[in-house]
Each structure stands twice: as C-alpha cells, then as structure tokens.
C-alpha cells in the first residue's frame, strides 16, 4: 500500500447566507462503518436541522458516496464531494448541516454555500500522511539517555514519553526501512549492548 494523505480528528467550517447557516464537519474515516457512524452522530446532534448533506471518500475500493439529503440534485452533496476530490485527500467524510433561514438561495447559491462550508472545514483540518511505519523500543542507562534521545530525534523518529525506572525505556516510531542507520548508531553508543525491539510494519499517521 502506498502512502496517502488524510485528516486527523475533526474540523469544522461555517458559511451563512440569507440567514441560512451551513455548518460543515470534516472527520477522518477509514471505513464505511466509521463514515456512517460519524454521519449518524452529526444527525443526532442536529435533529432540528433541515438538511444533513454528506460526502465521503475511502481509500478502500476507491469508494465515493454523497447525498443531497433533500436539496435539489447536484447542489449539495456533489459540490461537497468535489471539494474532497480536489484536495487529493482520502479516508474522510464531510457532513454539512443546514439550518434554513427562510429565504430560498437558488441552485447557484446552494452550490456556493455547500462548497464554501466544506472548503472552510478543510482549511481548518490537520492534514497528515499515513505511511508504513515501525515501532521501536530500547532501554539504556541514564548516562546514555540524552545521547540516545538525540540520535533518535536526528534520525527522524517520532518519540513517545520515556519511562524512567532503574534505567530509561525509549519508544518511538519511524518510517519502515529508515531504521537501519539508527540501529547501528545505537549499537555503537551502547557498545553492542542495546537490544532494540522493532515491530512489524503497520500504517499510521506520521
């Protein structure tokens, strides 16, 4: 599987026109079940809203879905999906809740509103790259802790909080295939005594 870009967590964006409010919520979702669960959560939180329009893109099966949820065809779900497509991101869903302001916006107004709300949620999102990584750990003496931590940082490792007992346990992640030089450096630093545990590769934001 190749690296891909997506969003972390949930972000929001709003647009208002003629007293109609359009509230977009964008979320990471790497399966249809997660996408639909997020949709149901937003619907439940906005039961009095006139529409809850959605669009999502999933890496698995290159799946794309959208719904106008009662708005005129191609004025709501389609423009929301187009925003996601143009972003190049995948494994994400946007749900746009509309509270009707009493004035009809026309097809052009609706397309602009749904596009703008989705785009604003995207602008506020934290974008991450999901790639194949390995998790590593090593235990060193206190005298070597700072130098080991600097080596890990210098090699591009994403460190977790160390554990301090009689020695120091270090844990970190790094892209699969980049750990070789660092393992050699840690062996040199500890004069061959370092036992670095390396996990099987898995996919995670990095």
mmCIF file with all atom_site columns, N, CA, C and O in Angstrom, residues 168-190:
data_model
loop_
_atom_site.group_PDB
_atom_site.id
_atom_site.type_symbol
_atom_site.label_atom_id
_atom_site.label_alt_id
_atom_site.label_comp_id
_atom_site.label_asym_id
_atom_site.label_entity_id
_atom_site.label_seq_id
_atom_site.pdbx_PDB_ins_code
_atom_site.Cartn_x
_atom_site.Cartn_y
_atom_site.Cartn_z
_atom_site.occupancy
_atom_site.B_iso_or_equiv
_atom_site.pdbx_formal_charge
_atom_site.auth_seq_id
_atom_site.auth_comp_id
_atom_site.auth_asym_id
_atom_site.auth_atom_id
_atom_site.pdbx_PDB_model_num
ATOM 1  N N  . UNK A 1 168 ? 16.284 3.782  31.541 1.00 0.00 ? 168 UNK A N  1
ATOM 2  C CA . UNK A 1 168 ? 15.335 4.602  30.773 1.00 0.00 ? 168 UNK A CA 1
ATOM 3  C C  . UNK A 1 168 ? 14.866 3.819  29.548 1.00 0.00 ? 168 UNK A C  1
ATOM 4  O O  . UNK A 1 168 ? 15.689 3.364  28.748 1.00 0.00 ? 168 UNK A O  1
ATOM 5  N N  . UNK A 1 169 ? 13.547 3.648  29.448 1.00 0.00 ? 169 UNK A N  1
ATOM 6  C CA . UNK A 1 169 ? 12.954 2.953  28.296 1.00 0.00 ? 169 UNK A CA 1
ATOM 7  C C  . UNK A 1 169 ? 12.505 3.998  27.279 1.00 0.00 ? 169 UNK A C  1
ATOM 8  O O  . UNK A 1 169 ? 11.722 4.894  27.600 1.00 0.00 ? 169 UNK A O  1
ATOM 9  N N  . UNK A 1 170 ? 13.015 3.878  26.067 1.00 0.00 ? 170 UNK A N  1
ATOM 10 C CA . UNK A 1 170 ? 12.665 4.798  24.989 1.00 0.00 ? 170 UNK A CA 1
ATOM 11 C C  . UNK A 1 170 ? 11.817 4.071  23.954 1.00 0.00 ? 170 UNK A C  1
ATOM 12 O O  . UNK A 1 170 ? 12.116 2.934  23.580 1.00 0.00 ? 170 UNK A O  1
ATOM 13 N N  . UNK A 1 171 ? 10.770 4.737  23.480 1.00 0.00 ? 171 UNK A N  1
ATOM 14 C CA . UNK A 1 171 ? 9.905  4.181  22.437 1.00 0.00 ? 171 UNK A CA 1
ATOM 15 C C  . UNK A 1 171 ? 9.669  5.232  21.373 1.00 0.00 ? 171 UNK A C  1
ATOM 16 O O  . UNK A 1 171 ? 9.477  6.400  21.701 1.00 0.00 ? 171 UNK A O  1
ATOM 17 N N  . UNK A 1 172 ? 9.647  4.822  20.123 1.00 0.00 ? 172 UNK A N  1
ATOM 18 C CA . UNK A 1 172 ? 9.431  5.775  19.035 1.00 0.00 ? 172 UNK A CA 1
ATOM 19 C C  . UNK A 1 172 ? 8.960  5.051  17.786 1.00 0.00 ? 172 UNK A C  1
ATOM 20 O O  . UNK A 1 172 ? 9.022  3.826  17.698 1.00 0.00 ? 172 UNK A O  1
ATOM 21 N N  . UNK A 1 173 ? 8.482  5.852  16.845 1.00 0.00 ? 173 UNK A N  1
ATOM 22 C CA . UNK A 1 173 ? 8.075  5.329  15.538 1.00 0.00 ? 173 UNK A CA 1
ATOM 23 C C  . UNK A 1 173 ? 8.899  6.010  14.462 1.00 0.00 ? 173 UNK A C  1
ATOM 24 O O  . UNK A 1 173 ? 9.319  7.156  14.607 1.00 0.00 ? 173 UNK A O  1
ATOM 25 N N  . UNK A 1 174 ? 9.103  5.310  13.336 1.00 0.00 ? 174 UNK A N  1
ATOM 26 C CA . UNK A 1 174 ? 9.754  5.906  12.182 1.00 0.00 ? 174 UNK A CA 1
ATOM 27 C C  . UNK A 1 174 ? 9.314  5.162  10.928 1.00 0.00 ? 174 UNK A C  1
ATOM 28 O O  . UNK A 1 174 ? 8.862  4.013  11.023 1.00 0.00 ? 174 UNK A O  1
ATOM 29 N N  . UNK A 1 175 ? 9.427  5.803  9.762  1.00 0.00 ? 175 UNK A N  1
ATOM 30 C CA . UNK A 1 175 ? 9.000  5.124  8.531  1.00 0.00 ? 175 UNK A CA 1
ATOM 31 C C  . UNK A 1 175 ? 9.748  3.817  8.314  1.00 0.00 ? 175 UNK A C  1
ATOM 32 O O  . UNK A 1 175 ? 10.965 3.734  8.551  1.00 0.00 ? 175 UNK A O  1
ATOM 33 N N  . UNK A 1 176 ? 9.014  2.801  7.877  1.00 0.00 ? 176 UNK A N  1
ATOM 34 C CA . UNK A 1 176 ? 9.606  1.496  7.613  1.00 0.00 ? 176 UNK A CA 1
ATOM 35 C C  . UNK A 1 176 ? 10.761 1.633  6.619  1.00 0.00 ? 176 UNK A C  1
ATOM 36 O O  . UNK A 1 176 ? 10.679 2.351  5.632  1.00 0.00 ? 176 UNK A O  1
ATOM 37 N N  . UNK A 1 177 ? 11.869 0.947  6.932  1.00 0.00 ? 177 UNK A N  1
ATOM 38 C CA . UNK A 1 177 ? 13.007 0.935  6.024  1.00 0.00 ? 177 UNK A CA 1
ATOM 39 C C  . UNK A 1 177 ? 14.031 2.015  6.286  1.00 0.00 ? 177 UNK A C  1
ATOM 40 O O  . UNK A 1 177 ? 15.099 2.026  5.667  1.00 0.00 ? 177 UNK A O  1
ATOM 41 N N  . UNK A 1 178 ? 13.722 2.939  7.236  1.00 0.00 ? 178 UNK A N  1
ATOM 42 C CA . UNK A 1 178 ? 14.677 4.022  7.526  1.00 0.00 ? 178 UNK A CA 1
ATOM 43 C C  . UNK A 1 178 ? 15.446 3.789  8.822  1.00 0.00 ? 178 UNK A C  1
ATOM 44 O O  . UNK A 1 178 ? 16.288 4.596  9.199  1.00 0.00 ? 178 UNK A O  1
ATOM 45 N N  . UNK A 1 179 ? 15.158 2.654  9.486  1.00 0.00 ? 179 UNK A N  1
ATOM 46 C CA . UNK A 1 179 ? 15.699 2.471  10.843 1.00 0.00 ? 179 UNK A CA 1
ATOM 47 C C  . UNK A 1 179 ? 17.118 1.912  10.872 1.00 0.00 ? 179 UNK A C  1
ATOM 48 O O  . UNK A 1 179 ? 17.791 1.983  11.912 1.00 0.00 ? 179 UNK A O  1
ATOM 49 N N  . UNK A 1 180 ? 17.608 1.376  9.767  1.00 0.00 ? 180 UNK A N  1
ATOM 50 C CA . UNK A 1 180 ? 18.907 0.700  9.756  1.00 0.00 ? 180 UNK A CA 1
ATOM 51 C C  . UNK A 1 180 ? 20.073 1.512  10.314 1.00 0.00 ? 180 UNK A C  1
ATOM 52 O O  . UNK A 1 180 ? 20.761 1.063  11.246 1.00 0.00 ? 180 UNK A O  1
ATOM 53 N N  . UNK A 1 181 ? 20.338 2.714  9.788  1.00 0.00 ? 181 UNK A N  1
ATOM 54 C CA . UNK A 1 181 ? 21.464 3.514  10.298 1.00 0.00 ? 181 UNK A CA 1
ATOM 55 C C  . UNK A 1 181 ? 21.349 3.832  11.785 1.00 0.00 ? 181 UNK A C  1
ATOM 56 O O  . UNK A 1 181 ? 22.352 3.820  12.516 1.00 0.00 ? 181 UNK A O  1
ATOM 57 N N  . UNK A 1 182 ? 20.109 4.099  12.252 1.00 0.00 ? 182 UNK A N  1
ATOM 58 C CA . UNK A 1 182 ? 19.915 4.411  13.668 1.00 0.00 ? 182 UNK A CA 1
ATOM 59 C C  . UNK A 1 182 ? 20.236 3.191  14.536 1.00 0.00 ? 182 UNK A C  1
ATOM 60 O O  . UNK A 1 182 ? 20.867 3.331  15.601 1.00 0.00 ? 182 UNK A O  1
ATOM 61 N N  . UNK A 1 183 ? 19.848 2.007  14.124 1.00 0.00 ? 183 UNK A N  1
ATOM 62 C CA . UNK A 1 183 ? 20.150 0.806  14.902 1.00 0.00 ? 183 UNK A CA 1
ATOM 63 C C  . UNK A 1 183 ? 21.662 0.633  15.056 1.00 0.00 ? 183 UNK A C  1
ATOM 64 O O  . UNK A 1 183 ? 22.155 0.271  16.139 1.00 0.00 ? 183 UNK A O  1
ATOM 65 N N  . UNK A 1 184 ? 22.404 0.932  13.987 1.00 0.00 ? 184 UNK A N  1
ATOM 66 C CA . UNK A 1 184 ? 23.863 0.840  14.040 1.00 0.00 ? 184 UNK A CA 1
ATOM 67 C C  . UNK A 1 184 ? 24.431 1.876  15.004 1.00 0.00 ? 184 UNK A C  1
ATOM 68 O O  . UNK A 1 184 ? 25.333 1.580  15.789 1.00 0.00 ? 184 UNK A O  1
ATOM 69 N N  . UNK A 1 185 ? 23.886 3.092  14.976 1.00 0.00 ? 185 UNK A N  1
ATOM 70 C CA . UNK A 1 185 ? 24.357 4.154  15.878 1.00 0.00 ? 185 UNK A CA 1
ATOM 71 C C  . UNK A 1 185 ? 24.101 3.794  17.339 1.00 0.00 ? 185 UNK A C  1
ATOM 72 O O  . UNK A 1 185 ? 24.942 4.047  18.214 1.00 0.00 ? 185 UNK A O  1
ATOM 73 N N  . UNK A 1 186 ? 22.923 3.211  17.600 1.00 0.00 ? 186 UNK A N  1
ATOM 74 C CA . UNK A 1 186 ? 22.607 2.829  18.985 1.00 0.00 ? 186 UNK A CA 1
ATOM 75 C C  . UNK A 1 186 ? 23.492 1.684  19.449 1.00 0.00 ? 186 UNK A C  1
ATOM 76 O O  . UNK A 1 186 ? 23.883 1.636  20.624 1.00 0.00 ? 186 UNK A O  1
ATOM 77 N N  . UNK A 1 187 ? 23.831 0.776  18.540 1.00 0.00 ? 187 UNK A N  1
ATOM 78 C CA . UNK A 1 187 ? 24.752 -0.311 18.900 1.00 0.00 ? 187 UNK A CA 1
ATOM 79 C C  . UNK A 1 187 ? 26.125 0.259  19.266 1.00 0.00 ? 187 UNK A C  1
ATOM 80 O O  . UNK A 1 187 ? 26.749 -0.155 20.237 1.00 0.00 ? 187 UNK A O  1
ATOM 81 N N  . UNK A 1 188 ? 26.585 1.227  18.461 1.00 0.00 ? 188 UNK A N  1
ATOM 82 C CA . UNK A 1 188 ? 27.884 1.854  18.741 1.00 0.00 ? 188 UNK A CA 1
ATOM 83 C C  . UNK A 1 188 ? 27.854 2.591  20.075 1.00 0.00 ? 188 UNK A C  1
ATOM 84 O O  . UNK A 1 188 ? 28.790 2.514  20.880 1.00 0.00 ? 188 UNK A O  1
ATOM 85 N N  . UNK A 1 189 ? 26.767 3.330  20.306 1.00 0.00 ? 189 UNK A N  1
ATOM 86 C CA . UNK A 1 189 ? 26.645 4.125  21.534 1.00 0.00 ? 189 UNK A CA 1
ATOM 87 C C  . UNK A 1 189 ? 26.691 3.229  22.774 1.00 0.00 ? 189 UNK A C  1
ATOM 88 O O  . UNK A 1 189 ? 27.311 3.581  23.783 1.00 0.00 ? 189 UNK A O  1
ATOM 89 N N  . UNK A 1 190 ? 26.043 2.078  22.700 1.00 0.00 ? 190 UNK A N  1
ATOM 90 C CA . UNK A 1 190 ? 25.943 1.188  23.867 1.00 0.00 ? 190 UNK A CA 1
ATOM 91 C C  . UNK A 1 190 ? 26.992 0.076  23.824 1.00 0.00 ? 190 UNK A C  1
ATOM 92 O O  . UNK A 1 190 ? 26.913 -0.870 24.607 1.00 0.00 ? 190 UNK A O  1
#
